[in-house]
PDB file of C-alpha atoms in Angstrom:
ATOM      1  CA  UNK B   1       0.000   0.000   0.000  1.00  0.00           C
ATOM      2  CA  UNK B   2       1.318   3.492  -0.825  1.00  0.00           C
ATOM      3  CA  UNK B   3       1.517   6.396   1.618  1.00  0.00           C
ATOM      4  CA  UNK B   4      -1.678   7.865   0.145  1.00  0.00           C
ATOM      5  CA  UNK B   5      -3.630   4.699   0.870  1.00  0.00           C
ATOM      6  CA  UNK B   6      -4.025   3.735  -2.803  1.00  0.00           C
ATOM      7  CA  UNK B   7      -3.364   0.115  -3.751  1.00  0.00           C
ATOM      8  CA  UNK B   8      -1.250  -0.182  -6.902  1.00  0.00           C
ATOM      9  CA  UNK B   9      -1.361  -3.983  -7.141  1.00  0.00           C
ATOM     10  CA  UNK B  10      -3.779  -6.785  -6.368  1.00  0.00           C
ATOM     11  CA  UNK B  11      -5.420  -6.327  -2.992  1.00  0.00           C
ATOM     12  CA  UNK B  12      -4.273  -8.989  -0.537  1.00  0.00           C
ATOM     13  CA  UNK B  13      -5.653 -10.395   2.680  1.00  0.00           C
ATOM     14  CA  UNK B  14      -2.798  -8.647   4.473  1.00  0.00           C
ATOM     15  CA  UNK B  15      -4.067  -5.289   3.172  1.00  0.00           C
ATOM     16  CA  UNK B  16      -7.617  -5.931   4.351  1.00  0.00           C
ATOM     17  CA  UNK B  17      -6.479  -7.176   7.757  1.00  0.00           C
ATOM     18  CA  UNK B  18      -4.424  -4.004   8.202  1.00  0.00           C
ATOM     19  CA  UNK B  19      -7.549  -1.913   7.615  1.00  0.00           C
ATOM     20  CA  UNK B  20      -9.653  -4.053   9.965  1.00  0.00           C
ATOM     21  CA  UNK B  21      -7.074  -3.737  12.706  1.00  0.00           C
ATOM     22  CA  UNK B  22      -7.065   0.057  12.334  1.00  0.00           C
ATOM     23  CA  UNK B  23     -10.844   0.133  12.585  1.00  0.00           C
ATOM     24  CA  UNK B  24     -11.081  -2.487  15.336  1.00  0.00           C
ATOM     25  CA  UNK B  25      -7.732  -2.775  17.149  1.00  0.00           C
ATOM     26  CA  UNK B  26      -7.310  -6.311  18.530  1.00  0.00           C
ATOM     27  CA  UNK B  27      -5.927  -4.974  21.807  1.00  0.00           C
ATOM     28  CA  UNK B  28      -9.289  -3.325  22.542  1.00  0.00           C
ATOM     29  CA  UNK B  29     -11.021  -6.731  22.677  1.00  0.00           C
ATOM     30  CA  UNK B  30     -11.947  -8.096  26.088  1.00  0.00           C
ATOM     31  CA  UNK B  31      -9.342 -10.335  27.722  1.00  0.00           C
ATOM     32  CA  UNK B  32     -11.461 -13.492  27.312  1.00  0.00           C
ATOM     33  CA  UNK B  33     -12.114 -12.924  23.616  1.00  0.00           C
ATOM     34  CA  UNK B  34     -10.497 -14.418  20.503  1.00  0.00           C
ATOM     35  CA  UNK B  35     -10.392 -12.023  17.565  1.00  0.00           C
ATOM     36  CA  UNK B  36      -8.382 -11.606  14.378  1.00  0.00           C
ATOM     37  CA  UNK B  37      -7.402 -13.819  11.468  1.00  0.00           C
ATOM     38  CA  UNK B  38      -8.648 -17.396  11.932  1.00  0.00           C
ATOM     39  CA  UNK B  39      -7.847 -18.903   8.535  1.00  0.00           C
ATOM     40  CA  UNK B  40      -6.108 -17.747   5.373  1.00  0.00           C
ATOM     41  CA  UNK B  41      -2.760 -16.815   3.846  1.00  0.00           C
ATOM     42  CA  UNK B  42      -1.971 -13.113   4.357  1.00  0.00           C
ATOM     43  CA  UNK B  43      -0.585 -12.970   0.803  1.00  0.00           C
ATOM     44  CA  UNK B  44      -3.659 -14.450  -0.892  1.00  0.00           C
ATOM     45  CA  UNK B  45      -5.561 -12.075  -3.208  1.00  0.00           C
ATOM     46  CA  UNK B  46      -8.938 -10.732  -2.135  1.00  0.00           C
ATOM     47  CA  UNK B  47     -11.570  -9.556  -4.598  1.00  0.00           C
ATOM     48  CA  UNK B  48     -14.823 -10.450  -2.810  1.00  0.00           C
ATOM     49  CA  UNK B  49     -15.616 -10.114   0.903  1.00  0.00           C
ATOM     50  CA  UNK B  50     -18.605 -11.656   2.659  1.00  0.00           C
ATOM     51  CA  UNK B  51     -19.875 -10.163   5.951  1.00  0.00           C
ATOM     52  CA  UNK B  52     -21.929 -12.070   8.544  1.00  0.00           C
ATOM     53  CA  UNK B  53     -22.705 -12.234  12.249  1.00  0.00           C
ATOM     54  CA  UNK B  54     -21.754 -15.908  12.652  1.00  0.00           C
ATOM     55  CA  UNK B  55     -19.345 -18.211  10.760  1.00  0.00           C
ATOM     56  CA  UNK B  56     -21.898 -20.994  10.382  1.00  0.00           C
ATOM     57  CA  UNK B  57     -21.749 -23.745   7.791  1.00  0.00           C
ATOM     58  CA  UNK B  58     -24.578 -22.050   5.876  1.00  0.00           C
ATOM     59  CA  UNK B  59     -22.712 -18.724   5.821  1.00  0.00           C
ATOM     60  CA  UNK B  60     -19.529 -20.405   4.588  1.00  0.00           C
ATOM     61  CA  UNK B  61     -21.521 -22.245   1.901  1.00  0.00           C
ATOM     62  CA  UNK B  62     -23.102 -18.972   0.814  1.00  0.00           C
ATOM     63  CA  UNK B  63     -19.663 -17.326   0.657  1.00  0.00           C
ATOM     64  CA  UNK B  64     -18.246 -20.258  -1.323  1.00  0.00           C
ATOM     65  CA  UNK B  65     -21.090 -20.168  -3.841  1.00  0.00           C
ATOM     66  CA  UNK B  66     -20.602 -16.417  -4.240  1.00  0.00           C
ATOM     67  CA  UNK B  67     -16.878 -16.835  -4.919  1.00  0.00           C
ATOM     68  CA  UNK B  68     -15.780 -14.977  -1.778  1.00  0.00           C
ATOM     69  CA  UNK B  69     -12.110 -14.913  -0.790  1.00  0.00           C
ATOM     70  CA  UNK B  70     -12.714 -13.616   2.729  1.00  0.00           C
ATOM     71  CA  UNK B  71     -15.481 -13.949   5.305  1.00  0.00           C
ATOM     72  CA  UNK B  72     -15.584 -11.373   8.086  1.00  0.00           C
ATOM     73  CA  UNK B  73     -17.806 -12.244  11.038  1.00  0.00           C
ATOM     74  CA  UNK B  74     -18.642 -10.675  14.359  1.00  0.00           C
ATOM     75  CA  UNK B  75     -18.625 -13.873  16.391  1.00  0.00           C
ATOM     76  CA  UNK B  76     -15.472 -15.995  16.606  1.00  0.00           C
ATOM     77  CA  UNK B  77     -15.442 -19.516  15.219  1.00  0.00           C
ATOM     78  CA  UNK B  78     -12.933 -20.799  17.790  1.00  0.00           C
ATOM     79  CA  UNK B  79     -13.719 -18.888  20.978  1.00  0.00           C
ATOM     80  CA  UNK B  80     -13.128 -21.916  23.193  1.00  0.00           C
ATOM     81  CA  UNK B  81     -10.387 -24.490  22.815  1.00  0.00           C
ATOM     82  CA  UNK B  82     -10.970 -27.462  20.542  1.00  0.00           C
ATOM     83  CA  UNK B  83      -8.845 -30.563  20.048  1.00  0.00           C
ATOM     84  CA  UNK B  84      -9.892 -31.696  16.591  1.00  0.00           C
ATOM     85  CA  UNK B  85     -10.892 -30.163  13.263  1.00  0.00           C
ATOM     86  CA  UNK B  86     -12.225 -33.422  11.861  1.00  0.00           C
ATOM     87  CA  UNK B  87     -15.356 -32.995   9.777  1.00  0.00           C
ATOM     88  CA  UNK B  88     -17.262 -35.065  12.327  1.00  0.00           C
ATOM     89  CA  UNK B  89     -17.872 -31.826  14.255  1.00  0.00           C
ATOM     90  CA  UNK B  90     -19.486 -28.616  13.002  1.00  0.00           C
ATOM     91  CA  UNK B  91     -16.417 -26.519  13.796  1.00  0.00           C
ATOM     92  CA  UNK B  92     -14.136 -29.036  12.113  1.00  0.00           C
ATOM     93  CA  UNK B  93     -16.375 -29.049   9.042  1.00  0.00           C
ATOM     94  CA  UNK B  94     -16.338 -25.243   8.979  1.00  0.00           C
ATOM     95  CA  UNK B  95     -12.542 -25.072   9.176  1.00  0.00           C
ATOM     96  CA  UNK B  96     -12.244 -27.702   6.435  1.00  0.00           C
ATOM     97  CA  UNK B  97     -14.680 -25.855   4.150  1.00  0.00           C
ATOM     98  CA  UNK B  98     -12.714 -22.634   4.589  1.00  0.00           C
ATOM     99  CA  UNK B  99      -9.350 -24.231   3.845  1.00  0.00           C
ATOM    100  CA  UNK B 100     -10.486 -26.468   0.973  1.00  0.00           C
ATOM    101  CA  UNK B 101     -12.188 -23.533  -0.745  1.00  0.00           C
ATOM    102  CA  UNK B 102      -9.340 -21.095  -0.044  1.00  0.00           C
ATOM    103  CA  UNK B 103     -11.593 -18.764   1.958  1.00  0.00           C
ATOM    104  CA  UNK B 104     -10.042 -16.693   4.712  1.00  0.00           C
ATOM    105  CA  UNK B 105     -11.919 -15.939   7.960  1.00  0.00           C
ATOM    106  CA  UNK B 106     -11.483 -12.867  10.138  1.00  0.00           C
ATOM    107  CA  UNK B 107     -13.434 -12.135  13.335  1.00  0.00           C
ATOM    108  CA  UNK B 108     -14.008  -8.736  14.986  1.00  0.00           C
ATOM    109  CA  UNK B 109     -15.984  -9.346  18.173  1.00  0.00           C
ATOM    110  CA  UNK B 110     -15.705  -7.286  21.356  1.00  0.00           C
ATOM    111  CA  UNK B 111     -13.226  -4.989  19.604  1.00  0.00           C
ATOM    112  CA  UNK B 112     -16.124  -4.141  17.257  1.00  0.00           C
ATOM    113  CA  UNK B 113     -18.490  -3.803  20.238  1.00  0.00           C
ATOM    114  CA  UNK B 114     -16.323  -1.065  21.770  1.00  0.00           C
ATOM    115  CA  UNK B 115     -15.362   0.663  18.514  1.00  0.00           C
ATOM    116  CA  UNK B 116     -16.648   4.110  17.576  1.00  0.00           C
ATOM    117  CA  UNK B 117     -18.617   3.635  15.420  1.00  0.00           C
ATOM    118  CA  UNK B 118     -19.306   0.021  16.183  1.00  0.00           C
ATOM    119  CA  UNK B 119     -22.008  -2.429  17.206  1.00  0.00           C
ATOM    120  CA  UNK B 120     -23.328  -0.191  19.992  1.00  0.00           C
ATOM    121  CA  UNK B 121     -23.773   2.857  17.771  1.00  0.00           C
ATOM    122  CA  UNK B 122     -25.572   0.811  15.113  1.00  0.00           C
ATOM    123  CA  UNK B 123     -28.096  -0.441  17.667  1.00  0.00           C
ATOM    124  CA  UNK B 124     -28.451   3.042  19.158  1.00  0.00           C
ATOM    125  CA  UNK B 125     -29.287   4.459  15.726  1.00  0.00           C
ATOM    126  CA  UNK B 126     -31.929   1.755  15.219  1.00  0.00           C
ATOM    127  CA  UNK B 127     -33.475   2.937  18.490  1.00  0.00           C
ATOM    128  CA  UNK B 128     -33.626   6.537  17.230  1.00  0.00           C
ATOM    129  CA  UNK B 129     -30.699   7.854  19.254  1.00  0.00           C
ATOM    130  CA  UNK B 130     -28.347  10.365  17.640  1.00  0.00           C
ATOM    131  CA  UNK B 131     -26.064  11.475  20.472  1.00  0.00           C
ATOM    132  CA  UNK B 132     -24.892   8.876  22.966  1.00  0.00           C
ATOM    133  CA  UNK B 133     -22.300   8.196  25.627  1.00  0.00           C
ATOM    134  CA  UNK B 134     -20.813   5.002  26.994  1.00  0.00           C
ATOM    135  CA  UNK B 135     -23.077   2.830  29.104  1.00  0.00           C
ATOM    136  CA  UNK B 136     -20.112   1.457  31.037  1.00  0.00           C
ATOM    137  CA  UNK B 137     -16.340   1.132  30.966  1.00  0.00           C
ATOM    138  CA  UNK B 138     -15.117  -2.465  30.875  1.00  0.00           C
ATOM    139  CA  UNK B 139     -11.385  -3.285  30.868  1.00  0.00           C
ATOM    140  CA  UNK B 140     -10.721   0.327  29.926  1.00  0.00           C
ATOM    141  CA  UNK B 141     -13.089   0.284  26.930  1.00  0.00           C
ATOM    142  CA  UNK B 142     -16.463   1.924  26.366  1.00  0.00           C
ATOM    143  CA  UNK B 143     -19.170  -0.719  26.138  1.00  0.00           C
ATOM    144  CA  UNK B 144     -22.812  -0.096  25.240  1.00  0.00           C
ATOM    145  CA  UNK B 145     -24.409   3.291  24.619  1.00  0.00           C
ATOM    146  CA  UNK B 146     -26.996   5.460  26.355  1.00  0.00           C
ATOM    147  CA  UNK B 147     -28.789   8.557  25.134  1.00  0.00           C
ATOM    148  CA  UNK B 148     -32.054  10.459  24.913  1.00  0.00           C
ATOM    149  CA  UNK B 149     -34.736  10.257  22.243  1.00  0.00           C
ATOM    150  CA  UNK B 150     -35.689  13.546  20.533  1.00  0.00           C
ATOM    151  CA  UNK B 151     -39.075  13.341  22.277  1.00  0.00           C
ATOM    152  CA  UNK B 152     -40.748  11.011  24.778  1.00  0.00           C
ATOM    153  CA  UNK B 153     -42.803   8.097  23.500  1.00  0.00           C
ATOM    154  CA  UNK B 154     -44.594   5.088  24.906  1.00  0.00           C
ATOM    155  CA  UNK B 155     -42.886   1.786  25.459  1.00  0.00           C
ATOM    156  CA  UNK B 156     -45.210   0.131  22.934  1.00  0.00           C
ATOM    157  CA  UNK B 157     -44.508   2.713  20.220  1.00  0.00           C
ATOM    158  CA  UNK B 158     -40.785   2.575  20.921  1.00  0.00           C
ATOM    159  CA  UNK B 159     -40.788  -1.214  20.704  1.00  0.00           C
ATOM    160  CA  UNK B 160     -42.784  -1.151  17.449  1.00  0.00           C
ATOM    161  CA  UNK B 161     -40.329   1.323  15.910  1.00  0.00           C
ATOM    162  CA  UNK B 162     -37.336  -0.737  16.966  1.00  0.00           C
ATOM    163  CA  UNK B 163     -38.943  -3.918  15.642  1.00  0.00           C
ATOM    164  CA  UNK B 164     -39.345  -2.270  12.227  1.00  0.00           C
ATOM    165  CA  UNK B 165     -35.640  -1.374  12.174  1.00  0.00           C
ATOM    166  CA  UNK B 166     -34.412  -4.861  13.079  1.00  0.00           C
ATOM    167  CA  UNK B 167     -34.008  -7.796  10.696  1.00  0.00           C
ATOM    168  CA  UNK B 168     -36.930 -10.199  10.865  1.00  0.00           C
ATOM    169  CA  UNK B 169     -36.526 -13.201  13.151  1.00  0.00           C
ATOM    170  CA  UNK B 170     -38.955 -15.880  14.244  1.00  0.00           C
ATOM    171  CA  UNK B 171     -38.938 -14.796  17.883  1.00  0.00           C
ATOM    172  CA  UNK B 172     -39.234 -11.054  17.228  1.00  0.00           C
ATOM    173  CA  UNK B 173     -38.572  -8.981  20.341  1.00  0.00           C
ATOM    174  CA  UNK B 174     -39.635  -9.459  23.953  1.00  0.00           C
ATOM    175  CA  UNK B 175     -40.731  -6.513  26.087  1.00  0.00           C
ATOM    176  CA  UNK B 176     -41.022  -6.210  29.872  1.00  0.00           C
ATOM    177  CA  UNK B 177     -42.975  -3.185  31.062  1.00  0.00           C
ATOM    178  CA  UNK B 178     -46.347  -1.482  30.602  1.00  0.00           C
ATOM    179  CA  UNK B 179     -47.276  -0.665  27.001  1.00  0.00           C
ATOM    180  CA  UNK B 180     -48.104   2.929  27.989  1.00  0.00           C
ATOM    181  CA  UNK B 181     -44.916   3.452  29.993  1.00  0.00           C
ATOM    182  CA  UNK B 182     -42.976   6.594  29.075  1.00  0.00           C
ATOM    183  CA  UNK B 183     -39.628   6.208  27.339  1.00  0.00           C
ATOM    184  CA  UNK B 184     -37.134   9.032  26.815  1.00  0.00           C
ATOM    185  CA  UNK B 185     -33.722   7.765  27.894  1.00  0.00           C
ATOM    186  CA  UNK B 186     -32.501   4.546  26.263  1.00  0.00           C
ATOM    187  CA  UNK B 187     -29.571   2.235  27.080  1.00  0.00           C
ATOM    188  CA  UNK B 188     -28.374  -0.314  24.529  1.00  0.00           C
ATOM    189  CA  UNK B 189     -25.909  -3.190  24.508  1.00  0.00           C
ATOM    190  CA  UNK B 190     -25.814  -5.470  21.479  1.00  0.00           C
ATOM    191  CA  UNK B 191     -25.665  -9.189  22.184  1.00  0.00           C
ATOM    192  CA  UNK B 192     -25.907 -10.710  25.660  1.00  0.00           C
ATOM    193  CA  UNK B 193     -26.343  -7.942  28.233  1.00  0.00           C
ATOM    194  CA  UNK B 194     -27.923  -9.246  31.405  1.00  0.00           C
ATOM    195  CA  UNK B 195     -24.777  -8.673  33.455  1.00  0.00           C
ATOM    196  CA  UNK B 196     -24.956  -4.882  32.996  1.00  0.00           C
ATOM    197  CA  UNK B 197     -28.112  -3.996  34.930  1.00  0.00           C
ATOM    198  CA  UNK B 198     -26.136  -1.998  37.494  1.00  0.00           C
ATOM    199  CA  UNK B 199     -24.776   0.287  34.777  1.00  0.00           C
ATOM    200  CA  UNK B 200     -28.229   0.585  33.218  1.00  0.00           C
ATOM    201  CA  UNK B 201     -29.783   1.700  36.514  1.00  0.00           C
ATOM    202  CA  UNK B 202     -26.950   4.167  37.090  1.00  0.00           C
ATOM    203  CA  UNK B 203     -27.500   5.648  33.613  1.00  0.00           C
ATOM    204  CA  UNK B 204     -31.087   6.614  34.410  1.00  0.00           C
ATOM    205  CA  UNK B 205     -32.396   4.807  31.325  1.00  0.00           C
ATOM    206  CA  UNK B 206     -36.136   4.279  30.976  1.00  0.00           C
ATOM    207  CA  UNK B 207     -35.604   1.194  28.805  1.00  0.00           C
ATOM    208  CA  UNK B 208     -32.718  -1.193  28.240  1.00  0.00           C
ATOM    209  CA  UNK B 209     -32.342  -2.781  24.787  1.00  0.00           C
ATOM    210  CA  UNK B 210     -30.122  -5.843  24.700  1.00  0.00           C
ATOM    211  CA  UNK B 211     -30.436  -9.609  24.100  1.00  0.00           C
ATOM    212  CA  UNK B 212     -30.232 -13.060  25.685  1.00  0.00           C
ATOM    213  CA  UNK B 213     -32.069 -11.966  28.828  1.00  0.00           C
ATOM    214  CA  UNK B 214     -32.285 -14.961  31.138  1.00  0.00           C
ATOM    215  CA  UNK B 215     -35.259 -15.529  33.438  1.00  0.00           C
ATOM    216  CA  UNK B 216     -33.698 -14.804  36.817  1.00  0.00           C
ATOM    217  CA  UNK B 217     -31.580 -11.720  35.945  1.00  0.00           C
ATOM    218  CA  UNK B 218     -34.484 -10.183  33.992  1.00  0.00           C
ATOM    219  CA  UNK B 219     -37.030 -10.925  36.716  1.00  0.00           C
ATOM    220  CA  UNK B 220     -34.756  -9.511  39.401  1.00  0.00           C
ATOM    221  CA  UNK B 221     -34.142  -6.395  37.308  1.00  0.00           C
ATOM    222  CA  UNK B 222     -37.868  -5.797  36.980  1.00  0.00           C
ATOM    223  CA  UNK B 223     -38.361  -6.418  40.709  1.00  0.00           C
ATOM    224  CA  UNK B 224     -35.682  -3.821  41.480  1.00  0.00           C
ATOM    225  CA  UNK B 225     -37.402  -1.449  39.054  1.00  0.00           C
ATOM    226  CA  UNK B 226     -40.648  -1.715  41.021  1.00  0.00           C
ATOM    227  CA  UNK B 227     -38.822  -0.151  43.965  1.00  0.00           C
ATOM    228  CA  UNK B 228     -37.402   2.628  41.787  1.00  0.00           C
ATOM    229  CA  UNK B 229     -40.490   3.942  40.028  1.00  0.00           C
ATOM    230  CA  UNK B 230     -40.924   1.182  37.455  1.00  0.00           C
ATOM    231  CA  UNK B 231     -37.895   1.632  35.209  1.00  0.00           C
ATOM    232  CA  UNK B 232     -35.848   0.474  33.444  1.00  0.00           C
ATOM    233  CA  UNK B 233     -38.176  -1.461  31.182  1.00  0.00           C
ATOM    234  CA  UNK B 234     -36.527  -4.267  29.227  1.00  0.00           C
ATOM    235  CA  UNK B 235     -36.407  -5.188  25.549  1.00  0.00           C
ATOM    236  CA  UNK B 236     -34.759  -8.394  24.390  1.00  0.00           C
ATOM    237  CA  UNK B 237     -34.102  -7.670  20.719  1.00  0.00           C
ATOM    238  CA  UNK B 238     -32.379 -10.979  19.970  1.00  0.00           C
ATOM    239  CA  UNK B 239     -28.650 -11.599  19.775  1.00  0.00           C
ATOM    240  CA  UNK B 240     -28.404 -11.960  16.000  1.00  0.00           C
ATOM    241  CA  UNK B 241     -30.770  -9.073  15.253  1.00  0.00           C
ATOM    242  CA  UNK B 242     -29.144  -6.616  17.640  1.00  0.00           C
ATOM    243  CA  UNK B 243     -25.661  -7.210  16.214  1.00  0.00           C
ATOM    244  CA  UNK B 244     -26.420  -7.685  12.508  1.00  0.00           C
ATOM    245  CA  UNK B 245     -27.182  -3.956  12.264  1.00  0.00           C
ATOM    246  CA  UNK B 246     -23.423  -3.346  12.359  1.00  0.00           C
ATOM    247  CA  UNK B 247     -22.691  -5.140   9.085  1.00  0.00           C
ATOM    248  CA  UNK B 248     -23.797  -2.469   6.541  1.00  0.00           C
ATOM    249  CA  UNK B 249     -21.697   0.102   8.381  1.00  0.00           C
ATOM    250  CA  UNK B 250     -18.726  -2.255   8.301  1.00  0.00           C
ATOM    251  CA  UNK B 251     -19.124  -2.618   4.536  1.00  0.00           C
ATOM    252  CA  UNK B 252     -19.198   1.162   4.098  1.00  0.00           C
ATOM    253  CA  UNK B 253     -16.165   1.724   6.318  1.00  0.00           C
ATOM    254  CA  UNK B 254     -14.137  -0.958   4.567  1.00  0.00           C
ATOM    255  CA  UNK B 255     -14.923   0.617   1.216  1.00  0.00           C
ATOM    256  CA  UNK B 256     -13.946   4.080   2.445  1.00  0.00           C
ATOM    257  CA  UNK B 257     -10.714   2.919   4.082  1.00  0.00           C
ATOM    258  CA  UNK B 258      -9.598   0.913   1.049  1.00  0.00           C
ATOM    259  CA  UNK B 259      -9.978   3.916  -1.220  1.00  0.00           C
ATOM    260  CA  UNK B 260      -9.333   3.263  -4.901  1.00  0.00           C
ATOM    261  CA  UNK B 261      -8.873  -0.465  -4.272  1.00  0.00           C
ATOM    262  CA  UNK B 262     -12.555  -0.698  -3.318  1.00  0.00           C
ATOM    263  CA  UNK B 263     -13.419  -0.213  -7.003  1.00  0.00           C
ATOM    264  CA  UNK B 264     -11.926  -3.666  -7.652  1.00  0.00           C
ATOM    265  CA  UNK B 265     -13.556  -5.213  -4.600  1.00  0.00           C
ATOM    266  CA  UNK B 266     -17.043  -6.609  -3.978  1.00  0.00           C
ATOM    267  CA  UNK B 267     -18.351  -6.450  -0.417  1.00  0.00           C
ATOM    268  CA  UNK B 268     -21.594  -8.238   0.383  1.00  0.00           C
ATOM    269  CA  UNK B 269     -23.627  -8.707   3.559  1.00  0.00           C
ATOM    270  CA  UNK B 270     -24.773 -12.284   4.092  1.00  0.00           C
ATOM    271  CA  UNK B 271     -28.458 -13.036   3.619  1.00  0.00           C
ATOM    272  CA  UNK B 272     -28.280 -16.039   5.938  1.00  0.00           C
ATOM    273  CA  UNK B 273     -30.256 -15.526   9.140  1.00  0.00           C
ATOM    274  CA  UNK B 274     -28.070 -17.076  11.824  1.00  0.00           C
ATOM    275  CA  UNK B 275     -30.646 -16.569  14.562  1.00  0.00           C
ATOM    276  CA  UNK B 276     -31.198 -20.175  15.720  1.00  0.00           C
ATOM    277  CA  UNK B 277     -34.985 -20.037  16.244  1.00  0.00           C
ATOM    278  CA  UNK B 278     -37.426 -21.062  13.498  1.00  0.00           C
ATOM    279  CA  UNK B 279     -40.883 -20.429  14.925  1.00  0.00           C
ATOM    280  CA  UNK B 280     -42.653 -19.351  18.096  1.00  0.00           C
ATOM    281  CA  UNK B 281     -46.128 -20.139  19.465  1.00  0.00           C
ATOM    282  CA  UNK B 282     -48.451 -18.320  21.814  1.00  0.00           C
ATOM    283  CA  UNK B 283     -46.826 -14.869  21.876  1.00  0.00           C
ATOM    284  CA  UNK B 284     -48.904 -12.063  23.435  1.00  0.00           C
ATOM    285  CA  UNK B 285     -49.153  -8.579  21.951  1.00  0.00           C
ATOM    286  CA  UNK B 286     -48.664  -5.354  23.935  1.00  0.00           C
ATOM    287  CA  UNK B 287     -52.363  -5.123  24.836  1.00  0.00           C
ATOM    288  CA  UNK B 288     -52.626  -8.751  25.905  1.00  0.00           C
ATOM    289  CA  UNK B 289     -51.630 -10.642  28.993  1.00  0.00           C
ATOM    290  CA  UNK B 290     -50.046 -14.048  28.387  1.00  0.00           C
ATOM    291  CA  UNK B 291     -52.292 -16.907  29.515  1.00  0.00           C
ATOM    292  CA  UNK B 292     -51.798 -18.070  33.065  1.00  0.00           C
ATOM    293  CA  UNK B 293     -50.134 -21.417  33.588  1.00  0.00           C
ATOM    294  CA  UNK B 294     -50.460 -23.900  36.398  1.00  0.00           C
ATOM    295  CA  UNK B 295     -47.822 -23.801  39.087  1.00  0.00           C
ATOM    296  CA  UNK B 296     -44.986 -26.218  38.565  1.00  0.00           C
ATOM    297  CA  UNK B 297     -42.344 -27.672  40.824  1.00  0.00           C
ATOM    298  CA  UNK B 298     -39.352 -25.320  40.637  1.00  0.00           C
ATOM    299  CA  UNK B 299     -36.980 -27.791  42.301  1.00  0.00           C
ATOM    300  CA  UNK B 300     -34.978 -28.324  39.123  1.00  0.00           C
ATOM    301  CA  UNK B 301     -34.652 -24.605  38.327  1.00  0.00           C
ATOM    302  CA  UNK B 302     -31.242 -23.022  38.797  1.00  0.00           C
ATOM    303  CA  UNK B 303     -30.406 -19.335  38.840  1.00  0.00           C
TER     304      UNK B 303
END
């Protein structure tokens, strides 16, 4: 790459990785995370990039069929240690498909969560927020966003607007709080966020938009809210949906950073929905109460 940022020869994986690591420095990832180049030769040419939330077999197949040289995902393929890449396991099959088809894989996870702009800003924009600040500081990095809507609205209207801005999933979004509750201040954290309720309460948010809310942490958060005037309300927007919003921005930033080389590069966002759920039954709308259920023995329930 020249000093002006223009690529005079074939774009390589090394060039793209250099841009990604400027946008999402690996040393800003959380200490438990695994980010960066997972598969690929830094000197291999890159002419088509595929973007996705998860490096699933379906995403890799889609990338292969599209002739992609590089897949960039938010979630890591190898977050936890494995001892085999035999095709008898899903991860082994994924690694094999990448290598056999000469497709590189790069992951930007919590370093993309804390980036500015990053996953948090994309979710904040979908909520209608324009100016935000960090929800919390974790390992020296800003995580999540919080800000005020231009004007107050009801929880039901806010949830409807957010639902329209999210990619469609079978489960949709889950809301805890009265439909007519007032919402002005909003906290967001893409992906799993039920360990950040303390920061949400401290932020003064009327509603917290995140994902993967488990029964006990969510119930306890709502119980605490009862003692504090009823807020924050909760919205579980789904892990995949809340983080997929980042991908179009990533495509635009890559194109801008690569300059003239982007004219010889195709960047596509995956159309594979990696949300794991396929259908849901018995959901209640904002004006309905879910049907009561008989009491059950809670002896096998664990917090």
